[in-house]
PDB file of C-alpha atoms in Angstrom:
ATOM      1  CA  UNK A  14     -64.450  41.640-169.647  1.00  0.00           C
ATOM      2  CA  UNK A  15     -67.184  40.817-167.149  1.00  0.00           C
ATOM      3  CA  UNK A  16     -67.354  42.032-163.604  1.00  0.00           C
ATOM      4  CA  UNK A  17     -66.533  38.519-162.281  1.00  0.00           C
ATOM      5  CA  UNK A  18     -63.500  38.290-164.553  1.00  0.00           C
ATOM      6  CA  UNK A  19     -62.095  41.691-163.438  1.00  0.00           C
ATOM      7  CA  UNK A  20     -62.539  40.629-159.757  1.00  0.00           C
ATOM      8  CA  UNK A  21     -60.663  37.383-160.346  1.00  0.00           C
ATOM      9  CA  UNK A  22     -57.929  39.299-162.209  1.00  0.00           C
ATOM     10  CA  UNK A  23     -57.532  41.692-159.341  1.00  0.00           C
ATOM     11  CA  UNK A  24     -57.422  38.941-156.781  1.00  0.00           C
ATOM     12  CA  UNK A  25     -54.877  36.946-158.901  1.00  0.00           C
ATOM     13  CA  UNK A  26     -52.703  40.086-159.303  1.00  0.00           C
ATOM     14  CA  UNK A  27     -52.792  40.796-155.559  1.00  0.00           C
ATOM     15  CA  UNK A  28     -51.736  37.254-154.789  1.00  0.00           C
ATOM     16  CA  UNK A  29     -48.809  37.477-157.294  1.00  0.00           C
ATOM     17  CA  UNK A  30     -47.635  40.786-155.716  1.00  0.00           C
ATOM     18  CA  UNK A  31     -47.982  39.249-152.259  1.00  0.00           C
ATOM     19  CA  UNK A  32     -46.001  36.180-153.187  1.00  0.00           C
ATOM     20  CA  UNK A  33     -43.191  38.336-154.711  1.00  0.00           C
ATOM     21  CA  UNK A  34     -43.032  40.523-151.596  1.00  0.00           C
ATOM     22  CA  UNK A  35     -42.866  37.480-149.384  1.00  0.00           C
ATOM     23  CA  UNK A  36     -40.096  35.922-151.509  1.00  0.00           C
ATOM     24  CA  UNK A  37     -38.070  39.106-151.385  1.00  0.00           C
ATOM     25  CA  UNK A  38     -38.395  39.387-147.551  1.00  0.00           C
ATOM     26  CA  UNK A  39     -37.421  35.768-147.060  1.00  0.00           C
ATOM     27  CA  UNK A  40     -34.478  36.092-149.400  1.00  0.00           C
ATOM     28  CA  UNK A  41     -33.271  39.209-147.524  1.00  0.00           C
ATOM     29  CA  UNK A  42     -33.626  37.429-144.121  1.00  0.00           C
ATOM     30  CA  UNK A  43     -32.062  34.138-145.338  1.00  0.00           C
ATOM     31  CA  UNK A  44     -28.802  34.558-143.301  1.00  0.00           C
ATOM     32  CA  UNK A  45     -30.331  36.433-140.417  1.00  0.00           C
ATOM     33  CA  UNK A  46     -33.038  33.926-139.446  1.00  0.00           C
ATOM     34  CA  UNK A  47     -30.651  31.958-137.143  1.00  0.00           C
ATOM     35  CA  UNK A  48     -30.414  33.630-133.771  1.00  0.00           C
ATOM     36  CA  UNK A  49     -26.690  32.922-133.535  1.00  0.00           C
ATOM     37  CA  UNK A  50     -23.929  30.747-135.052  1.00  0.00           C
ATOM     38  CA  UNK A  51     -21.716  28.409-133.030  1.00  0.00           C
ATOM     39  CA  UNK A  52     -17.931  28.363-133.610  1.00  0.00           C
ATOM     40  CA  UNK A  53     -18.324  25.182-135.720  1.00  0.00           C
ATOM     41  CA  UNK A  54     -20.967  26.776-137.933  1.00  0.00           C
ATOM     42  CA  UNK A  55     -18.630  29.865-138.423  1.00  0.00           C
ATOM     43  CA  UNK A  56     -15.898  27.484-139.539  1.00  0.00           C
ATOM     44  CA  UNK A  57     -18.190  25.610-141.925  1.00  0.00           C
ATOM     45  CA  UNK A  58     -19.819  28.802-143.387  1.00  0.00           C
ATOM     46  CA  UNK A  59     -16.528  30.686-143.678  1.00  0.00           C
ATOM     47  CA  UNK A  60     -18.208  33.969-142.824  1.00  0.00           C
ATOM     48  CA  UNK A  61     -16.580  36.870-144.605  1.00  0.00           C
ATOM     49  CA  UNK A  62     -14.445  39.435-142.673  1.00  0.00           C
ATOM     50  CA  UNK A  63     -16.554  42.355-141.393  1.00  0.00           C
ATOM     51  CA  UNK A  64     -19.955  40.662-141.696  1.00  0.00           C
ATOM     52  CA  UNK A  65     -21.925  41.073-138.487  1.00  0.00           C
ATOM     53  CA  UNK A  66     -23.422  38.052-136.808  1.00  0.00           C
ATOM     54  CA  UNK A  67     -24.008  36.586-133.382  1.00  0.00           C
ATOM     55  CA  UNK A  68     -21.703  33.983-131.894  1.00  0.00           C
ATOM     56  CA  UNK A  69     -22.955  31.622-129.207  1.00  0.00           C
ATOM     57  CA  UNK A  70     -21.221  28.895-127.167  1.00  0.00           C
ATOM     58  CA  UNK A  71     -19.480  28.239-123.855  1.00  0.00           C
ATOM     59  CA  UNK A  72     -16.665  30.432-122.499  1.00  0.00           C
ATOM     60  CA  UNK A  73     -13.630  28.072-122.322  1.00  0.00           C
ATOM     61  CA  UNK A  74     -12.125  27.430-118.928  1.00  0.00           C
ATOM     62  CA  UNK A  75      -8.793  29.234-118.483  1.00  0.00           C
ATOM     63  CA  UNK A  76      -9.159  31.429-121.555  1.00  0.00           C
ATOM     64  CA  UNK A  77     -10.355  34.676-120.031  1.00  0.00           C
ATOM     65  CA  UNK A  78      -7.634  37.306-120.119  1.00  0.00           C
ATOM     66  CA  UNK A  79      -8.292  40.861-118.894  1.00  0.00           C
ATOM     67  CA  UNK A  80      -6.271  43.687-120.434  1.00  0.00           C
ATOM     68  CA  UNK A  81      -6.045  47.400-120.050  1.00  0.00           C
ATOM     69  CA  UNK A  82      -8.949  49.842-120.452  1.00  0.00           C
ATOM     70  CA  UNK A  83     -11.704  47.126-120.109  1.00  0.00           C
ATOM     71  CA  UNK A  84     -10.142  45.023-122.896  1.00  0.00           C
ATOM     72  CA  UNK A  85     -11.011  41.337-122.486  1.00  0.00           C
ATOM     73  CA  UNK A  86     -10.218  38.312-124.601  1.00  0.00           C
ATOM     74  CA  UNK A  87     -11.596  34.791-124.210  1.00  0.00           C
ATOM     75  CA  UNK A  88     -12.432  31.785-126.270  1.00  0.00           C
ATOM     76  CA  UNK A  89     -15.902  30.506-127.150  1.00  0.00           C
ATOM     77  CA  UNK A  90     -16.343  26.791-127.798  1.00  0.00           C
ATOM     78  CA  UNK A  91     -19.218  24.517-128.756  1.00  0.00           C
ATOM     79  CA  UNK A  92     -17.212  21.336-128.182  1.00  0.00           C
ATOM     80  CA  UNK A  93     -16.320  20.963-131.841  1.00  0.00           C
ATOM     81  CA  UNK A  94     -14.572  24.236-132.597  1.00  0.00           C
ATOM     82  CA  UNK A  95     -13.149  27.142-130.669  1.00  0.00           C
ATOM     83  CA  UNK A  96     -13.167  30.811-131.721  1.00  0.00           C
ATOM     84  CA  UNK A  97     -11.085  33.559-129.992  1.00  0.00           C
ATOM     85  CA  UNK A  98     -13.096  36.672-129.029  1.00  0.00           C
ATOM     86  CA  UNK A  99     -11.891  40.181-128.220  1.00  0.00           C
ATOM     87  CA  UNK A 100     -14.188  42.614-126.424  1.00  0.00           C
ATOM     88  CA  UNK A 101     -13.770  46.091-124.925  1.00  0.00           C
ATOM     89  CA  UNK A 102     -16.234  47.057-122.403  1.00  0.00           C
ATOM     90  CA  UNK A 103     -17.885  46.073-119.197  1.00  0.00           C
ATOM     91  CA  UNK A 104     -18.893  42.406-119.109  1.00  0.00           C
ATOM     92  CA  UNK A 105     -22.278  41.378-117.646  1.00  0.00           C
ATOM     93  CA  UNK A 106     -22.264  40.322-114.020  1.00  0.00           C
ATOM     94  CA  UNK A 107     -23.149  36.739-114.812  1.00  0.00           C
ATOM     95  CA  UNK A 108     -20.246  36.354-117.300  1.00  0.00           C
ATOM     96  CA  UNK A 109     -17.630  33.711-116.292  1.00  0.00           C
ATOM     97  CA  UNK A 110     -15.719  30.807-117.685  1.00  0.00           C
ATOM     98  CA  UNK A 111     -17.565  27.590-118.267  1.00  0.00           C
ATOM     99  CA  UNK A 112     -20.899  29.444-118.877  1.00  0.00           C
ATOM    100  CA  UNK A 113     -23.033  30.109-121.917  1.00  0.00           C
ATOM    101  CA  UNK A 114     -22.481  33.376-123.843  1.00  0.00           C
ATOM    102  CA  UNK A 115     -23.824  35.088-126.958  1.00  0.00           C
ATOM    103  CA  UNK A 116     -21.553  37.789-128.426  1.00  0.00           C
ATOM    104  CA  UNK A 117     -22.432  40.156-131.296  1.00  0.00           C
ATOM    105  CA  UNK A 118     -19.800  41.549-133.658  1.00  0.00           C
ATOM    106  CA  UNK A 119     -17.762  40.565-136.751  1.00  0.00           C
ATOM    107  CA  UNK A 120     -14.670  38.605-137.730  1.00  0.00           C
ATOM    108  CA  UNK A 121     -11.439  40.418-138.388  1.00  0.00           C
ATOM    109  CA  UNK A 122      -8.781  39.490-140.858  1.00  0.00           C
ATOM    110  CA  UNK A 123      -6.696  37.592-138.354  1.00  0.00           C
ATOM    111  CA  UNK A 124      -9.597  35.164-137.551  1.00  0.00           C
ATOM    112  CA  UNK A 125     -10.568  36.740-134.238  1.00  0.00           C
ATOM    113  CA  UNK A 126     -14.203  37.648-133.463  1.00  0.00           C
ATOM    114  CA  UNK A 127     -14.396  41.286-132.514  1.00  0.00           C
ATOM    115  CA  UNK A 128     -17.465  41.640-130.297  1.00  0.00           C
ATOM    116  CA  UNK A 129     -19.209  44.856-129.505  1.00  0.00           C
ATOM    117  CA  UNK A 130     -21.931  43.248-127.308  1.00  0.00           C
ATOM    118  CA  UNK A 131     -21.608  40.363-124.942  1.00  0.00           C
ATOM    119  CA  UNK A 132     -24.692  38.665-123.354  1.00  0.00           C
ATOM    120  CA  UNK A 133     -24.326  36.214-120.511  1.00  0.00           C
ATOM    121  CA  UNK A 134     -26.787  33.523-119.473  1.00  0.00           C
ATOM    122  CA  UNK A 135     -29.734  34.863-117.491  1.00  0.00           C
ATOM    123  CA  UNK A 136     -29.870  32.103-114.910  1.00  0.00           C
ATOM    124  CA  UNK A 137     -27.973  28.984-113.963  1.00  0.00           C
ATOM    125  CA  UNK A 138     -30.102  26.651-116.238  1.00  0.00           C
ATOM    126  CA  UNK A 139     -29.844  28.682-119.408  1.00  0.00           C
ATOM    127  CA  UNK A 140     -27.927  27.434-122.365  1.00  0.00           C
ATOM    128  CA  UNK A 141     -28.725  28.019-126.046  1.00  0.00           C
ATOM    129  CA  UNK A 142     -30.568  24.913-127.418  1.00  0.00           C
ATOM    130  CA  UNK A 143     -28.113  24.574-130.333  1.00  0.00           C
ATOM    131  CA  UNK A 144     -25.089  24.603-128.003  1.00  0.00           C
ATOM    132  CA  UNK A 145     -26.727  22.085-125.668  1.00  0.00           C
ATOM    133  CA  UNK A 146     -27.578  19.771-128.614  1.00  0.00           C
ATOM    134  CA  UNK A 147     -23.981  20.031-129.927  1.00  0.00           C
ATOM    135  CA  UNK A 148     -22.570  19.198-126.528  1.00  0.00           C
ATOM    136  CA  UNK A 149     -24.977  16.270-126.105  1.00  0.00           C
ATOM    137  CA  UNK A 150     -24.056  14.927-129.580  1.00  0.00           C
ATOM    138  CA  UNK A 151     -20.391  14.934-128.628  1.00  0.00           C
ATOM    139  CA  UNK A 152     -20.897  13.270-125.332  1.00  0.00           C
ATOM    140  CA  UNK A 153     -19.782  16.248-123.352  1.00  0.00           C
ATOM    141  CA  UNK A 154     -23.110  17.004-121.670  1.00  0.00           C
ATOM    142  CA  UNK A 155     -24.973  15.290-118.953  1.00  0.00           C
ATOM    143  CA  UNK A 156     -28.005  16.239-116.703  1.00  0.00           C
ATOM    144  CA  UNK A 157     -27.116  16.721-113.170  1.00  0.00           C
ATOM    145  CA  UNK A 158     -29.144  17.082-109.995  1.00  0.00           C
ATOM    146  CA  UNK A 159     -32.482  18.907-110.620  1.00  0.00           C
ATOM    147  CA  UNK A 160     -31.879  18.837-114.404  1.00  0.00           C
ATOM    148  CA  UNK A 161     -28.975  21.245-114.244  1.00  0.00           C
ATOM    149  CA  UNK A 162     -26.310  20.813-116.965  1.00  0.00           C
ATOM    150  CA  UNK A 163     -22.878  19.255-116.101  1.00  0.00           C
ATOM    151  CA  UNK A 164     -20.132  19.861-118.673  1.00  0.00           C
ATOM    152  CA  UNK A 165     -17.932  16.857-119.099  1.00  0.00           C
ATOM    153  CA  UNK A 166     -14.289  17.882-119.471  1.00  0.00           C
ATOM    154  CA  UNK A 167     -13.279  14.703-121.413  1.00  0.00           C
ATOM    155  CA  UNK A 168     -15.769  12.661-123.486  1.00  0.00           C
ATOM    156  CA  UNK A 169     -14.241   9.354-122.241  1.00  0.00           C
ATOM    157  CA  UNK A 170     -14.078  10.319-118.551  1.00  0.00           C
ATOM    158  CA  UNK A 171     -17.215   9.607-116.442  1.00  0.00           C
ATOM    159  CA  UNK A 172     -18.359  12.461-114.183  1.00  0.00           C
ATOM    160  CA  UNK A 173     -19.928  11.784-110.843  1.00  0.00           C
ATOM    161  CA  UNK A 174     -22.712  14.324-110.295  1.00  0.00           C
ATOM    162  CA  UNK A 175     -24.238  14.856-106.799  1.00  0.00           C
ATOM    163  CA  UNK A 176     -27.279  12.854-107.864  1.00  0.00           C
ATOM    164  CA  UNK A 177     -25.055   9.860-108.840  1.00  0.00           C
ATOM    165  CA  UNK A 178     -22.825  10.270-105.799  1.00  0.00           C
ATOM    166  CA  UNK A 179     -25.836   9.746-103.413  1.00  0.00           C
ATOM    167  CA  UNK A 180     -26.667   6.604-105.362  1.00  0.00           C
ATOM    168  CA  UNK A 181     -23.060   5.291-105.145  1.00  0.00           C
ATOM    169  CA  UNK A 182     -22.892   5.773-101.331  1.00  0.00           C
TER     170      UNK A 182
END
């Protein structure tokens, strides 16, 4: 074997090893690449009990129930599906109903998401892109004054935002 053939064999072998390593890494990360799942994605995927993932969506109005010893339960919705969440701990200061939230935890056997971490939106304009896209697709989203989101309560009901109200007057 000549020197050139050995060099090409070494380069080819290194490329094969690199391709196999990349394939193994991508296969291992296949389910973890998405930052979070929406309630509708959870229903479609049928995520097994005990498997950890992140759940993102909007905290449903009127669903927040505070219990004893910092226990909290609420419902997360993406407009298409709703998932009950139980959490024990101190909620972020910005957490409230009608706002975006990302919770990390696992499903239990009764179909409730048991969260061990809850993250609230970081400012008044934040909403995960996937949740905003799902709400827009269902007609439950509209841009308000200054580009701020306005959640529509019913898809068929028009909402008059401050920007539209000034036009109507």
